[in-house]
Every structure is written in C-alpha cells, then in structure tokens.
Coordinates of C-alpha atoms in Angstrom, one line a residue:
X30 CA 23.8 28.3 6.7
X31 CA 20.8 27.2 3.6
X32 CA 20.9 30.3 0.9
X33 CA 18.2 31.6 0.7
X34 CA 18.8 32.6 -3.0
X35 CA 19.9 29.4 -4.1
X36 CA 17.2 26.9 -2.6
X37 CA 15.0 26.9 -5.0
X38 CA 17.8 25.6 -7.7
X39 CA 17.7 22.8 -9.1
X40 CA 21.0 20.9 -8.4
X41 CA 22.5 18.7 -11.2
X42 CA 21.4 15.3 -9.2
X43 CA 17.7 16.4 -8.7
X44 CA 17.0 17.1 -12.5
X45 CA 16.1 13.7 -13.9
X46 CA 14.1 12.9 -10.5
X47 CA 12.4 16.9 -11.3
X48 CA 11.9 15.4 -15.0
X49 CA 10.5 12.0 -14.2
X50 CA 7.7 13.2 -11.8
X51 CA 6.7 16.4 -13.7
X52 CA 5.8 14.1 -16.5
X53 CA 3.9 12.4 -14.3
X54 CA 2.4 15.1 -12.5
X55 CA 1.4 16.7 -16.3
X56 CA -0.5 13.7 -17.0
X57 CA -2.2 13.9 -14.1
X58 CA -3.2 17.8 -14.6
X59 CA -3.3 16.9 -18.2
X60 CA -6.7 14.2 -16.9
X61 CA -7.8 17.0 -14.7
X62 CA -7.8 19.9 -17.8
X63 CA -9.4 17.0 -20.7
X64 CA -12.2 16.6 -17.8
X65 CA -12.8 20.1 -17.3
X66 CA -11.5 22.1 -19.2
X67 CA -15.0 23.2 -21.4
X68 CA -17.0 23.9 -18.4
X69 CA -14.6 25.5 -16.1
X70 CA -13.2 27.9 -18.5
X71 CA -16.3 29.7 -19.1
X72 CA -16.5 33.2 -17.8
X73 CA -18.6 36.0 -18.0
X74 CA -22.0 36.2 -16.0
X75 CA -21.8 33.1 -14.2
X76 CA -21.2 32.9 -10.9
X77 CA -18.4 31.3 -9.2
X78 CA -20.6 29.0 -6.9
X79 CA -22.9 28.2 -10.2
X80 CA -19.6 27.6 -12.2
X81 CA -17.6 25.4 -9.5
X82 CA -20.0 24.3 -6.9
X83 CA -20.1 20.4 -6.7
X84 CA -18.9 20.4 -10.5
X85 CA -15.0 18.9 -9.1
X86 CA -15.7 15.4 -9.0
X87 CA -12.9 14.0 -6.9
X88 CA -12.7 12.3 -3.9
X89 CA -13.3 15.4 -1.8
X90 CA -11.3 18.0 -2.6
X91 CA -12.7 22.3 -2.9
X92 CA -13.2 24.3 -6.0
X93 CA -11.8 26.9 -3.6
X94 CA -9.0 27.7 -5.5
X95 CA -11.0 27.8 -9.7
X96 CA -13.4 30.0 -7.2
X97 CA -10.9 32.2 -6.1
X98 CA -9.0 33.1 -8.8
X99 CA -12.1 33.6 -11.3
X100 CA -14.1 35.9 -9.0
X101 CA -12.1 36.9 -6.0
X102 CA -13.9 36.8 -2.3
X103 CA -13.1 34.5 0.7
X104 CA -14.8 30.9 0.1
X105 CA -12.0 29.2 2.4
X106 CA -12.8 28.8 6.0
X107 CA -10.9 31.5 8.0
X108 CA -10.6 29.8 11.1
X109 CA -8.4 27.2 9.4
X110 CA -6.9 28.7 6.0
X111 CA -6.2 32.9 6.9
X112 CA -4.5 33.9 4.3
X113 CA -4.9 31.0 1.5
X114 CA -7.4 33.6 0.0
X115 CA -4.6 36.7 -0.1
X116 CA -2.0 34.8 -1.4
X117 CA -4.4 34.2 -4.3
X118 CA -5.2 37.9 -5.6
X119 CA -2.7 38.0 -8.1
X120 CA -3.8 35.4 -9.7
X121 CA -7.3 36.7 -10.0
X122 CA -5.9 40.0 -11.2
X123 CA -3.7 38.1 -13.5
X124 CA -7.1 36.2 -14.9
X125 CA -9.3 39.0 -15.1
X126 CA -7.1 41.1 -17.5
X127 CA -6.9 37.5 -19.7
X128 CA -10.4 38.0 -19.4
X129 CA -10.6 41.4 -20.4
X130 CA -8.6 40.7 -23.5
X131 CA -9.9 37.1 -24.8
X132 CA -13.5 38.0 -24.4
X133 CA -14.0 36.4 -20.8
X134 CA -12.1 32.7 -21.6
X135 CA -11.5 31.7 -17.3
X136 CA -8.3 30.8 -17.5
X137 CA -8.6 29.7 -13.9
X138 CA -7.8 26.1 -14.3
X139 CA -5.0 27.1 -16.4
X140 CA -3.3 29.3 -13.8
X141 CA -3.8 26.3 -11.1
X142 CA -1.8 23.8 -12.8
X143 CA 0.8 25.7 -13.5
X144 CA 1.1 26.5 -9.7
X145 CA 0.4 23.0 -8.6
X146 CA 3.0 21.1 -11.1
X147 CA 5.2 23.6 -8.9
X148 CA 4.4 22.8 -5.4
X149 CA 4.6 19.1 -6.7
X150 CA 8.3 19.6 -8.1
X151 CA 9.0 21.3 -5.3
X152 CA 7.7 19.2 -2.9
X153 CA 9.8 16.6 -4.8
X154 CA 13.1 18.5 -4.5
X155 CA 12.6 19.2 -0.5
X156 CA 12.0 15.8 0.3
X157 CA 15.1 13.9 -1.9
X158 CA 17.0 16.7 -0.4
X159 CA 15.6 15.6 3.3
X160 CA 16.7 12.0 2.2
X161 CA 20.0 13.0 1.1
X162 CA 21.2 15.9 2.6
X163 CA 19.2 15.8 6.5
X164 CA 19.4 11.9 6.6
X165 CA 22.8 11.1 4.8
X166 CA 20.8 8.3 2.3
X167 CA 22.3 7.3 -1.2
X168 CA 21.1 9.0 -4.6
X169 CA 19.7 5.5 -4.9
X170 CA 17.7 4.9 -1.4
X171 CA 16.6 9.2 -1.8
X172 CA 14.8 8.7 -4.8
X173 CA 13.2 5.2 -3.8
X174 CA 11.8 7.2 -0.6
X175 CA 10.9 10.2 -2.8
X176 CA 8.9 7.8 -5.1
X177 CA 7.8 5.8 -2.4
X178 CA 5.7 8.8 -1.1
X179 CA 4.5 10.3 -4.4
X180 CA 3.5 6.9 -5.3
X181 CA 0.8 7.2 -2.5
X182 CA -2.3 7.7 -3.5
X183 CA -3.6 11.0 -1.5
X184 CA -0.5 12.3 -2.5
X185 CA -1.0 12.2 -6.5
X186 CA -4.4 13.4 -5.9
X187 CA -3.4 16.0 -4.1
X188 CA -0.9 17.1 -6.9
X189 CA -3.7 17.5 -9.5
X190 CA -6.7 19.2 -7.6
X191 CA -7.0 22.8 -6.8
X192 CA -7.4 22.4 -3.3
X193 CA -4.5 23.8 -0.5
X194 CA -3.2 20.4 0.1
X195 CA 0.0 20.4 -2.3
X196 CA 0.8 24.1 -1.6
X197 CA 0.7 22.6 2.4
X198 CA 3.1 19.4 1.1
X199 CA 5.4 22.0 -0.9
X200 CA 5.4 24.8 2.7
X201 CA 5.6 21.8 5.2
X202 CA 8.7 19.9 2.7
X203 CA 9.9 22.7 2.9
X204 CA 10.3 23.2 6.6
X205 CA 11.3 19.8 7.2
X206 CA 14.8 20.1 5.4
X207 CA 14.7 24.2 6.5
X208 CA 14.0 22.7 10.3
X209 CA 16.8 19.5 9.3
X210 CA 19.6 21.2 8.4
X211 CA 19.4 23.6 11.5
X212 CA 19.5 20.3 13.5
X213 CA 22.3 18.4 11.2
X214 CA 24.5 22.0 11.4
X215 CA 23.6 23.1 15.3
X216 CA 22.8 26.5 13.6
X217 CA 19.9 28.2 15.6
X218 CA 17.2 29.7 13.0
X219 CA 17.1 33.3 12.4
X220 CA 14.1 35.3 14.0
X221 CA 12.7 36.6 10.4
X222 CA 12.8 33.0 9.4
X223 CA 11.3 31.7 11.5
X224 CA 8.2 34.3 11.8
X225 CA 8.4 34.0 8.2
X226 CA 7.7 30.3 7.6
X227 CA 5.2 30.5 10.2
X228 CA 3.2 33.5 8.8
X229 CA 3.2 31.0 5.8
X230 CA 2.1 27.7 6.7
X231 CA -0.5 28.9 9.3
X232 CA -1.9 31.4 6.6
X233 CA -2.3 28.4 4.0
X234 CA -3.2 25.5 7.2
X235 CA -3.5 27.5 11.2
X236 CA -2.3 23.6 12.3
X237 CA 0.9 23.6 9.6
X238 CA 2.0 27.0 11.5
X239 CA 2.0 24.5 15.0
X240 CA 3.9 22.3 13.3
X241 CA 6.7 25.2 12.5
X242 CA 6.9 26.2 16.2
X243 CA 7.5 22.9 16.5
X244 CA 10.4 22.7 14.4
X245 CA 11.9 25.9 15.8
X246 CA 11.5 24.5 19.0
X247 CA 13.5 21.6 18.0
X248 CA 16.3 23.6 16.3
X249 CA 16.3 26.6 18.8
X250 CA 15.5 24.4 22.1
X251 CA 15.6 27.2 25.2
X252 CA 16.2 29.7 22.9
X253 CA 12.7 29.5 21.3
X254 CA 11.5 31.5 24.7
X255 CA 13.2 34.2 25.1
X256 CA 11.1 36.9 25.5
X257 CA 12.4 38.3 21.7
X258 CA 11.3 34.9 20.2
X259 CA 8.6 34.9 21.3
X260 CA 6.9 38.1 20.9
X261 CA 8.4 38.3 17.2
X262 CA 8.2 34.8 16.2
X263 CA 5.1 34.3 17.6
X264 CA 3.2 37.1 19.0
X265 CA 3.6 39.7 16.0
X266 CA 3.0 37.0 13.5
X267 CA -0.2 35.5 15.2
X268 CA -1.6 39.0 15.4
X269 CA -1.1 40.1 11.6
X270 CA -2.8 36.5 11.1
X271 CA -5.4 37.4 13.8
X272 CA -5.8 40.5 11.5
X273 CA -5.6 39.1 8.0
X274 CA -8.5 37.3 9.1
X275 CA -10.7 39.8 10.8
X276 CA -10.2 42.1 8.0
X277 CA -12.0 39.5 5.7
X278 CA -14.5 38.3 8.3
X279 CA -15.9 41.6 8.6
X280 CA -15.5 42.5 4.8
X281 CA -16.2 39.8 2.8
X282 CA -17.8 37.0 5.3
X283 CA -20.6 38.8 7.0
X284 CA -22.0 40.6 3.7
X285 CA -22.0 37.3 1.8
X286 CA -23.4 35.6 4.3
X287 CA -26.2 38.5 5.2
X288 CA -26.6 38.5 1.4
X289 CA -26.8 34.4 0.9
X290 CA -29.3 35.0 3.7
X291 CA -31.7 37.3 2.7
X292 CA -31.5 35.5 -1.1
X293 CA -32.2 32.3 0.9
X294 CA -35.6 34.3 2.8
X295 CA -37.1 35.2 -0.8
X296 CA -37.1 32.3 -2.4
X297 CA -38.4 30.5 0.6
X298 CA -41.3 33.3 0.9
X299 CA -42.1 32.6 -3.3
X300 CA -42.2 29.3 -2.6
X301 CA -42.4 27.6 0.5
X302 CA -41.8 24.2 -0.2
X303 CA -37.4 25.6 -0.4
X304 CA -37.8 25.6 3.6
X305 CA -38.5 21.7 3.8
X306 CA -36.2 20.9 1.0
X307 CA -33.2 23.5 3.4
X308 CA -34.0 21.3 6.1
X309 CA -33.6 18.3 4.8
X310 CA -30.1 18.9 3.1
X311 CA -28.6 20.3 6.7
X312 CA -29.9 17.0 8.3
X313 CA -28.2 15.0 6.0
X314 CA -24.8 16.9 6.3
X315 CA -25.2 16.7 10.4
X316 CA -25.9 13.5 10.0
X317 CA -22.6 12.9 8.1
X318 CA -20.4 15.1 10.2
X319 CA -21.6 13.7 13.4
X320 CA -21.9 15.0 17.2
X321 CA -19.5 17.8 18.0
X322 CA -18.0 18.3 21.3
X323 CA -19.3 21.8 20.4
X324 CA -21.3 24.0 18.3
X325 CA -19.8 26.7 17.7
X326 CA -15.7 28.0 17.0
X327 CA -13.4 25.5 16.0
X328 CA -14.8 22.6 17.9
X329 CA -17.8 22.4 15.4
X330 CA -15.6 20.3 12.5
X331 CA -14.8 17.9 15.8
X332 CA -16.8 14.6 15.4
X333 CA -17.5 12.1 18.2
X334 CA -19.6 9.4 16.7
X335 CA -17.2 8.7 13.6
X336 CA -15.6 5.0 13.7
X337 CA -12.3 5.5 15.1
X338 CA -10.8 1.7 14.4
X339 CA -12.1 1.5 11.2
X340 CA -11.7 4.8 9.9
X341 CA -7.7 4.0 10.8
X342 CA -8.0 1.2 9.0
X343 CA -9.9 1.9 5.5
X344 CA -9.1 6.3 5.4
X345 CA -6.7 6.9 7.7
X346 CA -4.1 4.7 6.0
X347 CA -6.1 2.9 3.8
X348 CA -7.4 5.5 1.5
X349 CA -4.3 7.6 2.5
X350 CA -2.0 5.2 0.2
X351 CA -4.1 2.5 -1.7
X352 CA -7.7 4.0 -3.5
X353 CA -10.3 1.8 -2.7
X354 CA -12.0 0.4 -6.0
X355 CA -15.8 0.6 -4.5
X356 CA -17.0 4.4 -4.7
X357 CA -13.6 4.8 -5.8
X358 CA -13.0 8.7 -5.7
X359 CA -16.2 9.2 -4.6
X360 CA -17.0 12.2 -2.3
X361 CA -18.7 11.4 0.8
X362 CA -20.8 14.8 0.2
X363 CA -22.6 12.8 -2.6
X364 CA -23.2 9.6 -1.2
X365 CA -20.1 7.9 -0.7
X366 CA -20.1 6.0 2.7
X367 CA -17.9 7.1 5.2
X368 CA -16.2 3.7 5.4
X369 CA -15.2 1.6 2.5
X370 CA -13.8 -1.9 2.4
X371 CA -11.3 -3.2 -0.4
X372 CA -12.0 -6.0 -2.6
X373 CA -9.2 -7.1 -2.5
X374 CA -7.4 -8.9 0.4
X375 CA -3.9 -8.2 -1.1
X376 CA -4.2 -4.6 -0.2
X377 CA -5.2 -5.2 3.4
X378 CA -2.0 -7.3 3.2
X379 CA -0.2 -4.2 1.8
X380 CA -1.4 -2.0 4.0
X381 CA 0.0 -3.8 6.6
X382 CA 3.6 -4.1 5.0
X383 CA 3.5 -0.6 5.1
X384 CA 2.5 0.1 8.4
X385 CA 5.6 -2.4 9.8
X386 CA 7.9 -1.1 8.1
X387 CA 6.6 2.5 9.2
X388 CA 6.6 1.0 13.2
X389 CA 10.0 -1.2 12.9
X390 CA 11.8 3.0 11.2
X391 CA 9.7 4.8 14.2
X392 CA 12.0 1.6 16.8
X393 CA 15.3 2.4 15.1
X394 CA 14.7 6.4 14.8
X395 CA 13.1 6.8 18.2
X396 CA 16.1 8.7 19.7
X397 CA 16.8 10.8 16.8
X398 CA 16.3 14.1 17.4
X399 CA 14.5 15.2 13.4
X400 CA 12.6 12.2 13.5
X401 CA 11.4 13.0 17.5
X402 CA 10.4 16.4 15.6
X403 CA 8.6 14.6 12.5
X404 CA 6.9 12.5 15.4
X405 CA 5.4 15.3 17.3
X406 CA 4.3 16.8 14.3
X407 CA 2.3 13.5 13.7
X408 CA 1.0 13.7 17.1
X409 CA -0.6 16.9 16.1
X410 CA -2.4 15.5 13.4
X411 CA -3.7 12.3 15.2
X412 CA -4.6 14.6 18.1
X413 CA -6.5 16.3 15.5
X414 CA -8.3 13.7 14.3
X415 CA -8.7 10.9 16.4
X416 CA -8.8 13.2 20.1
X417 CA -11.2 15.5 17.9
X418 CA -12.5 13.8 15.3
X419 CA -11.6 16.2 12.5
X420 CA -12.7 15.4 9.3
X421 CA -12.1 11.7 10.1
X422 CA -14.6 10.3 7.4
X423 CA -12.5 12.0 5.1
X424 CA -9.5 12.4 6.7
X425 CA -7.7 10.5 3.4
X426 CA -7.4 13.9 1.4
X427 CA -5.8 15.2 3.7
X428 CA -2.6 13.0 3.6
X429 CA -0.3 16.0 2.5
X430 CA 0.0 17.0 6.0
X431 CA 1.5 13.7 7.1
X432 CA 1.9 10.8 5.1
X433 CA 5.5 12.4 4.6
X434 CA 7.1 10.4 8.2
X435 CA 5.9 6.9 6.2
X436 CA 9.1 6.9 3.8
X437 CA 11.2 9.5 6.8
X438 CA 10.8 6.3 9.0
X439 CA 11.5 4.3 6.5
X440 CA 14.8 5.9 5.6
X441 CA 15.8 4.6 9.3
X442 CA 15.7 1.0 8.5
X443 CA 17.9 2.0 5.6
X444 CA 20.4 3.6 7.6
X445 CA 20.8 0.7 10.2
X446 CA 21.0 -1.8 7.3
X447 CA 24.1 -2.1 5.6
X448 CA 23.2 -2.2 1.2
X449 CA 25.6 -5.3 0.9
X450 CA 23.9 -7.3 3.7
X451 CA 21.0 -9.2 3.1
X452 CA 18.2 -7.6 5.6
X453 CA 19.2 -4.5 3.5
X454 CA 18.6 -6.0 0.5
X455 CA 14.9 -8.0 1.4
X456 CA 13.7 -4.1 3.4
X457 CA 14.8 -2.2 0.2
X458 CA 13.0 -4.5 -2.0
X459 CA 10.0 -5.1 0.1
X460 CA 10.1 -1.1 -0.8
X461 CA 10.5 -1.0 -4.5
X462 CA 7.8 -4.0 -5.3
X463 CA 5.0 -2.0 -2.7
X464 CA 6.0 1.8 -4.6
X465 CA 5.7 -0.2 -8.0
X466 CA 2.7 -1.5 -7.0
X467 CA 1.0 1.6 -5.7
X468 CA 2.2 3.5 -8.6
X469 CA 0.7 1.7 -11.0
X470 CA -2.3 0.6 -9.4
X471 CA -3.6 4.0 -7.8
X472 CA -2.6 5.9 -11.1
X473 CA -4.3 3.3 -13.2
X474 CA -7.6 3.7 -10.8
X475 CA -7.1 7.6 -11.0
X476 CA -6.8 7.3 -14.6
X477 CA -10.0 4.8 -15.4
X478 CA -12.1 7.5 -12.9
X479 CA -11.4 10.3 -14.5
X480 CA -11.7 9.4 -18.1
X481 CA -15.2 7.8 -16.9
X482 CA -16.5 11.5 -16.2

C-alpha cells in the first residue's frame, strides 16, 4: 500500500537521477529566463494579453499560466481544463504580493519556473519507480528507460514551457505508479484516493480524468461499478468539476467575452477596415483548424481534413520524439506548415527503429495487466487525435499525454531478454544509442533556437 506521506520523499537510489535530471531541466529553464526575463517581468498597468500573447515563441505552447499568475482570470478553455486556473490562484496571490513590495516586478515567470522544475523532477521520479518497482527492472535498465523518455523532444520542451503539459505528465506518471503498485500488490483503491486523483487529473486536462477512471477499473475490476464507487468516485467529483466550470464560465468567461465584443465593435466603428482584418484572421484560423464535425461544444475542436498518415509520421511520432530542423519550434498559428519533413533521412530511420521497438514491446507485454491499462490510455489519445482529429496539426506538443508508453513497452523487451544473452545486449545498446542521439540532437536544437530569439 502506498503511503501518501512518504510517496514524495526522494529515495537514496533516486537522488543521483534527480540531480542529473534537475540540471538538465535547470539548463532548459535558464534558456527560457534568458530570452524572456526582461519582457515578462514587467508589471503594472500593462495587460496580460499585451504582455504575453504571441510572444512565447516556442512551438505552440500557450503563455496562459504566466497570464493567470500575473493578472488572474480564466484564460484556459474550461471544457478542457476546468480547474487549472483555480490551481494557479494561490500563486497569483503570491505574485501580487511580490509586485506590491517591489514596485511592480512581475515574478510570474520565476514562480512558473519553480513549479515546472518540481513537476518535471517528480515526473522523473515516478517514471523511475514505474520501471523499478512496478515492472521490477534493474537500476541500470530503469535509468536507461527514464533517460530515453526524457530525451524525447516534446518532454524536453514541455519541461521548460509554462503550458499545462508538464503538470499533466506529473499527474499521469503519479497515476501510473499508483495504479501499477495496486495491480502488483492486488490491492483496491480507497474510494477517496481514486476520487481525488480523478479530480486532479481531469481538472488539469479532462481526457486525463478518463485515464484515471480506466486505471481505477483495471485496479478494482467489478468493484468499480458498485453503486458506492460510481457515486463517490465518478458522480460527486464530476459534479464538483462541473460546478467549478459553471462558476468560472458565468463569472469570468462570459463577462470578458462580452467586454471584448464591445471593445471590438467600438474599434470597428472608428475604423471600418478592422472588420475586414478580423474576417481575414478568422478565415486564417479556420484554414489551420480544418473542417469540424460540429461548430459547437467539444466537437468544434475536431478536424476532418487533417492528413492522418503524414501527421502520424511527422507529428505524432516524428516531432514528438525528434525535432524537425526546418521551421524549428515554430507555431502553426504564426506561419509553420502543419506537416514538416526531416532534412536528414537518418531521422526517419531512427524514428522507424523506435516504432519497431515499441511494437515489439507491445507484442511481448500484451498479456500484462499493467501494459493493457497503459494501452487503454493510449486508445483515448489515438481516438482523440486520429478519429476526431483534435489538435492533429500540432499534436507534437501533446506528447506528455502518451509518450511514456514507448519506454514502458520496451521495458517488456528488457524483461524478456536476460541481461547476459546476446539479444539483450543488442536491444539495450540500441536503446542507449537512440537515447544519446535524441538527447544531444534535441537539446542542441532547442539551445540553438532559444539563443536566436
């Protein structure tokens, strides 16, 4: 049984890994501070949109966290992130106090840097524990697979951006570890632990809540559908999430949208040419977002026209794992094409090798209950992106929601092949080479890009 008071303690064998990972994350976040410190630490009368919008030039990540901590409001889409604005409220209070004491020094970027570093380091810890304690791998293999995961392009960029993805990764790796230990020890979830986990994961990203419910189902089996569990783990938490959504939408989103429409109408009245510019911007956004199943509700985020095959090769597996040199870390809403091709053929070869290792691991581990649980999680992501087409044109920034399945699948190859036989040495050497290449290649490109901003 997991002890909630000890689970966040760093164990002796984890300390070296955390230090190394922390140094990498510190370097990446130092780049972010170097580029944006002067501009993003301004405060006072300047508005949140004026200060941050279209100025965080990193792939497509949003600066909403900076904006929320600077001048609290509901900037996130509530139907997808119902609680994340509320999570930031205490840090808005902290930043407000700092600005009052320091003549409007806006510390939002510094506060977020600390939060990002904590979330990234604990994501490393929980992934290590998944390999070490849930899957019973050796220290060496666990370290190697953690290194592989955190050499992926999206994981690295998420570990320095103020978007919500690194917090999703933190909560999902925690859930993987928690559910994995319950499965291994054949122990059920306490209803209140499952409920809290559902609220937290769904509150940050709604689809992650579905993954938590799947995890509870794999752990508890038929008990999941007992009326008490349905009521206390699903109905009551979902009602709380809806209540938070409704409160924020009615009190913050609607008033801001109405105010925005009035301001836009007044500007157009003074300058009729702005109406045509507004139509052009909306047409450009519609072209990027593609054709939808519907124009209302969650289906307005769907995309029927995005090319699935190319998106799978270049975005879902490609850019998520190995950065493209062309249009490096550019935003599709600021000119980047929805599909970019690699300049070097070797990157396609390496991507293919990673996919082959991933598929081979799935075949080997397909009967394992924990592997099936992770696979069910990925079915949520593939359905979302490839059936509905949600965010398929920039799916590479969403890799924190699913990339962990690749090293988890490969871990079953490690289990199958004894460390002393020839096949084992080949697989581990290949994983080591791929990890080294991705880490150096991705970090060099990220550094190069950040230093040219």
